[in-house]
mmCIF file of C-alpha atoms in Angstrom:
data_model
loop_
_atom_site.group_PDB
_atom_site.id
_atom_site.type_symbol
_atom_site.label_atom_id
_atom_site.label_comp_id
_atom_site.label_asym_id
_atom_site.label_seq_id
_atom_site.Cartn_x
_atom_site.Cartn_y
_atom_site.Cartn_z
ATOM 1 C CA GLN A 696 15.083 2.007 -6.207
ATOM 2 C CA VAL A 697 12.678 4.742 -5.190
ATOM 3 C CA GLU A 698 9.410 5.032 -7.346
ATOM 4 C CA LEU A 699 5.850 6.509 -7.058
ATOM 5 C CA VAL A 700 2.743 4.408 -6.950
ATOM 6 C CA GLU A 701 -0.554 5.982 -8.024
ATOM 7 C CA SER A 702 -4.013 4.824 -6.985
ATOM 8 C CA GLY A 703 -7.391 5.889 -6.511
ATOM 9 C CA GLY A 704 -8.548 6.481 -10.073
ATOM 10 C CA GLY A 705 -11.984 5.139 -11.732
ATOM 11 C CA LEU A 706 -15.469 5.960 -13.122
ATOM 12 C CA VAL A 707 -17.744 8.589 -11.547
ATOM 13 C CA GLN A 708 -20.697 10.720 -12.545
ATOM 14 C CA ALA A 709 -20.547 14.209 -12.751
ATOM 15 C CA GLY A 710 -20.516 16.249 -9.558
ATOM 16 C CA GLY A 711 -18.927 13.024 -8.016
ATOM 17 C CA SER A 712 -15.849 12.734 -6.308
ATOM 18 C CA LEU A 713 -12.305 10.580 -5.932
ATOM 19 C CA ARG A 714 -9.196 10.671 -3.869
ATOM 20 C CA LEU A 715 -6.138 9.955 -5.915
ATOM 21 C CA SER A 716 -2.840 8.633 -3.887
ATOM 22 C CA CYS A 717 0.347 8.901 -4.920
ATOM 23 C CA ALA A 718 2.865 6.876 -2.521
ATOM 24 C CA ALA A 719 6.552 7.146 -2.602
ATOM 25 C CA SER A 720 8.317 3.691 -1.644
ATOM 26 C CA GLY A 721 11.937 2.866 -1.259
ATOM 27 C CA SER A 722 14.724 4.436 0.900
ATOM 28 C CA ILE A 723 13.036 7.785 1.292
ATOM 29 C CA LEU A 724 14.016 10.644 3.350
ATOM 30 C CA SER A 725 11.273 13.072 2.287
ATOM 31 C CA ILE A 726 9.322 14.381 -0.543
ATOM 32 C CA ASP A 727 10.835 17.807 -1.495
ATOM 33 C CA ARG A 728 7.703 18.685 -3.873
ATOM 34 C CA MET A 729 4.666 16.953 -5.458
ATOM 35 C CA ASP A 730 2.713 17.818 -8.687
ATOM 36 C CA TRP A 731 -0.041 16.397 -9.945
ATOM 37 C CA TYR A 732 -0.644 16.231 -14.227
ATOM 38 C CA ARG A 733 -3.372 15.054 -16.188
ATOM 39 C CA GLN A 734 -3.499 14.550 -20.011
ATOM 40 C CA ALA A 735 -6.630 13.949 -21.895
ATOM 41 C CA PRO A 736 -6.720 12.118 -25.371
ATOM 42 C CA GLY A 737 -5.075 13.932 -28.009
ATOM 43 C CA LYS A 738 -3.723 17.107 -25.380
ATOM 44 C CA GLN A 739 -0.784 17.935 -23.687
ATOM 45 C CA ARG A 740 -0.314 17.014 -20.329
ATOM 46 C CA ASP A 741 -1.101 19.928 -17.960
ATOM 47 C CA LEU A 742 0.173 20.577 -14.276
ATOM 48 C CA ILE A 743 -3.028 20.999 -12.355
ATOM 49 C CA ALA A 744 -1.550 21.369 -8.484
ATOM 50 C CA THR A 745 1.350 21.451 -6.561
ATOM 51 C CA ILE A 746 2.430 20.911 -3.042
ATOM 52 C CA ASN A 747 5.778 20.986 -1.325
ATOM 53 C CA ASN A 748 6.783 19.353 2.252
ATOM 54 C CA GLY A 749 6.003 23.092 3.915
ATOM 55 C CA GLY A 750 2.391 22.525 2.668
ATOM 56 C CA SER A 751 2.608 25.287 0.677
ATOM 57 C CA THR A 752 0.071 24.471 -2.338
ATOM 58 C CA ASN A 753 -0.944 25.941 -6.016
ATOM 59 C CA TYR A 754 -3.817 24.986 -8.295
ATOM 60 C CA ALA A 755 -4.562 25.641 -12.069
ATOM 61 C CA ASP A 756 -7.471 27.744 -12.313
ATOM 62 C CA SER A 757 -9.342 24.903 -13.716
ATOM 63 C CA VAL A 758 -9.274 22.831 -10.808
ATOM 64 C CA LYS A 759 -9.115 25.472 -7.909
ATOM 65 C CA GLY A 760 -11.833 25.614 -5.587
ATOM 66 C CA ARG A 761 -12.491 21.588 -6.686
ATOM 67 C CA PHE A 762 -9.754 19.874 -5.947
ATOM 68 C CA THR A 763 -7.326 19.392 -3.075
ATOM 69 C CA ILE A 764 -3.852 18.896 -2.551
ATOM 70 C CA SER A 765 -2.287 17.280 0.651
ATOM 71 C CA ILE A 766 0.717 15.858 1.826
ATOM 72 C CA ASP A 767 1.448 13.133 4.596
ATOM 73 C CA ASN A 768 5.117 12.998 5.017
ATOM 74 C CA ALA A 769 5.186 10.478 7.531
ATOM 75 C CA ASN A 770 4.121 8.072 5.069
ATOM 76 C CA HIS A 771 5.364 9.850 2.013
ATOM 77 C CA THR A 772 2.216 10.042 0.552
ATOM 78 C CA VAL A 773 0.395 12.807 -1.317
ATOM 79 C CA HIS A 774 -3.268 12.900 -1.977
ATOM 80 C CA LEU A 775 -5.834 14.596 -4.234
ATOM 81 C CA GLN A 776 -9.065 15.095 -3.182
ATOM 82 C CA MET A 777 -11.394 15.453 -6.452
ATOM 83 C CA ASN A 778 -14.627 16.954 -5.754
ATOM 84 C CA SER A 779 -17.693 18.156 -8.461
ATOM 85 C CA LEU A 780 -16.397 16.425 -11.115
ATOM 86 C CA LYS A 781 -17.008 17.207 -14.275
ATOM 87 C CA PRO A 782 -16.657 15.383 -17.802
ATOM 88 C CA GLU A 783 -13.814 17.680 -18.590
ATOM 89 C CA ASP A 784 -11.698 16.515 -15.881
ATOM 90 C CA THR A 785 -11.762 13.008 -17.737
ATOM 91 C CA ALA A 786 -7.838 12.207 -18.263
ATOM 92 C CA VAL A 787 -5.021 10.263 -17.097
ATOM 93 C CA TYR A 788 -3.523 11.580 -13.924
ATOM 94 C CA TYR A 789 0.217 11.503 -13.003
ATOM 95 C CA CYS A 790 2.299 12.435 -9.948
ATOM 96 C CA ASN A 791 5.295 13.839 -10.385
ATOM 97 C CA GLY A 792 7.680 14.218 -7.182
ATOM 98 C CA ARG A 793 10.919 15.407 -6.391
ATOM 99 C CA ILE A 794 12.230 13.008 -4.116
ATOM 100 C CA ILE A 795 15.104 13.227 -1.460
ATOM 101 C CA PRO A 796 16.780 9.645 -0.691
ATOM 102 C CA VAL A 797 18.406 8.533 2.158
ATOM 103 C CA PHE A 798 21.295 8.442 -0.061
ATOM 104 C CA GLY A 799 22.316 9.739 -3.302
ATOM 105 C CA ALA A 800 20.850 12.906 -5.301
ATOM 106 C CA VAL A 801 17.318 14.131 -5.620
ATOM 107 C CA GLN A 802 15.225 12.199 -7.793
ATOM 108 C CA ASN A 803 12.403 13.235 -10.010
ATOM 109 C CA ILE A 804 10.115 10.770 -10.456
ATOM 110 C CA TRP A 805 6.899 10.249 -12.136
ATOM 111 C CA GLY A 806 4.361 7.879 -11.019
ATOM 112 C CA GLN A 807 2.458 5.072 -13.978
ATOM 113 C CA GLY A 808 -0.774 7.155 -14.242
ATOM 114 C CA THR A 809 -4.295 6.647 -13.189
ATOM 115 C CA GLN A 810 -7.358 6.715 -15.420
ATOM 116 C CA VAL A 811 -10.183 8.980 -14.259
ATOM 117 C CA THR A 812 -13.586 9.125 -16.237
ATOM 118 C CA VAL A 813 -16.468 11.765 -15.274
ATOM 119 C CA SER A 814 -19.569 10.409 -17.063
ATOM 120 C CA SER A 815 -22.408 13.355 -17.680
#
């Protein structure tokens, strides 16, 4: 059973920083690709950052220059460093991974979500 477990959310003041982590557990060969999404109340879930196992990244304009996604291939974990946080960054953050297991087919898996609240 492969799953993604998120951690690192919380409450922070505007201008502060948080680091989210998404750890893949189970019989995993590698993370092929990991995306971070966020969903604010009453809004759609938006893609904000992507990384592949080679380290190539992409960011939404709303977070570019403030957020950094990184991958720890040895520990099957992806991090999202969030700096200069704004109240509009308040949302539930989800990771979504394309995971290559040791046995079986490639799996697309969602994390459980972690709340980030930025106070003004």
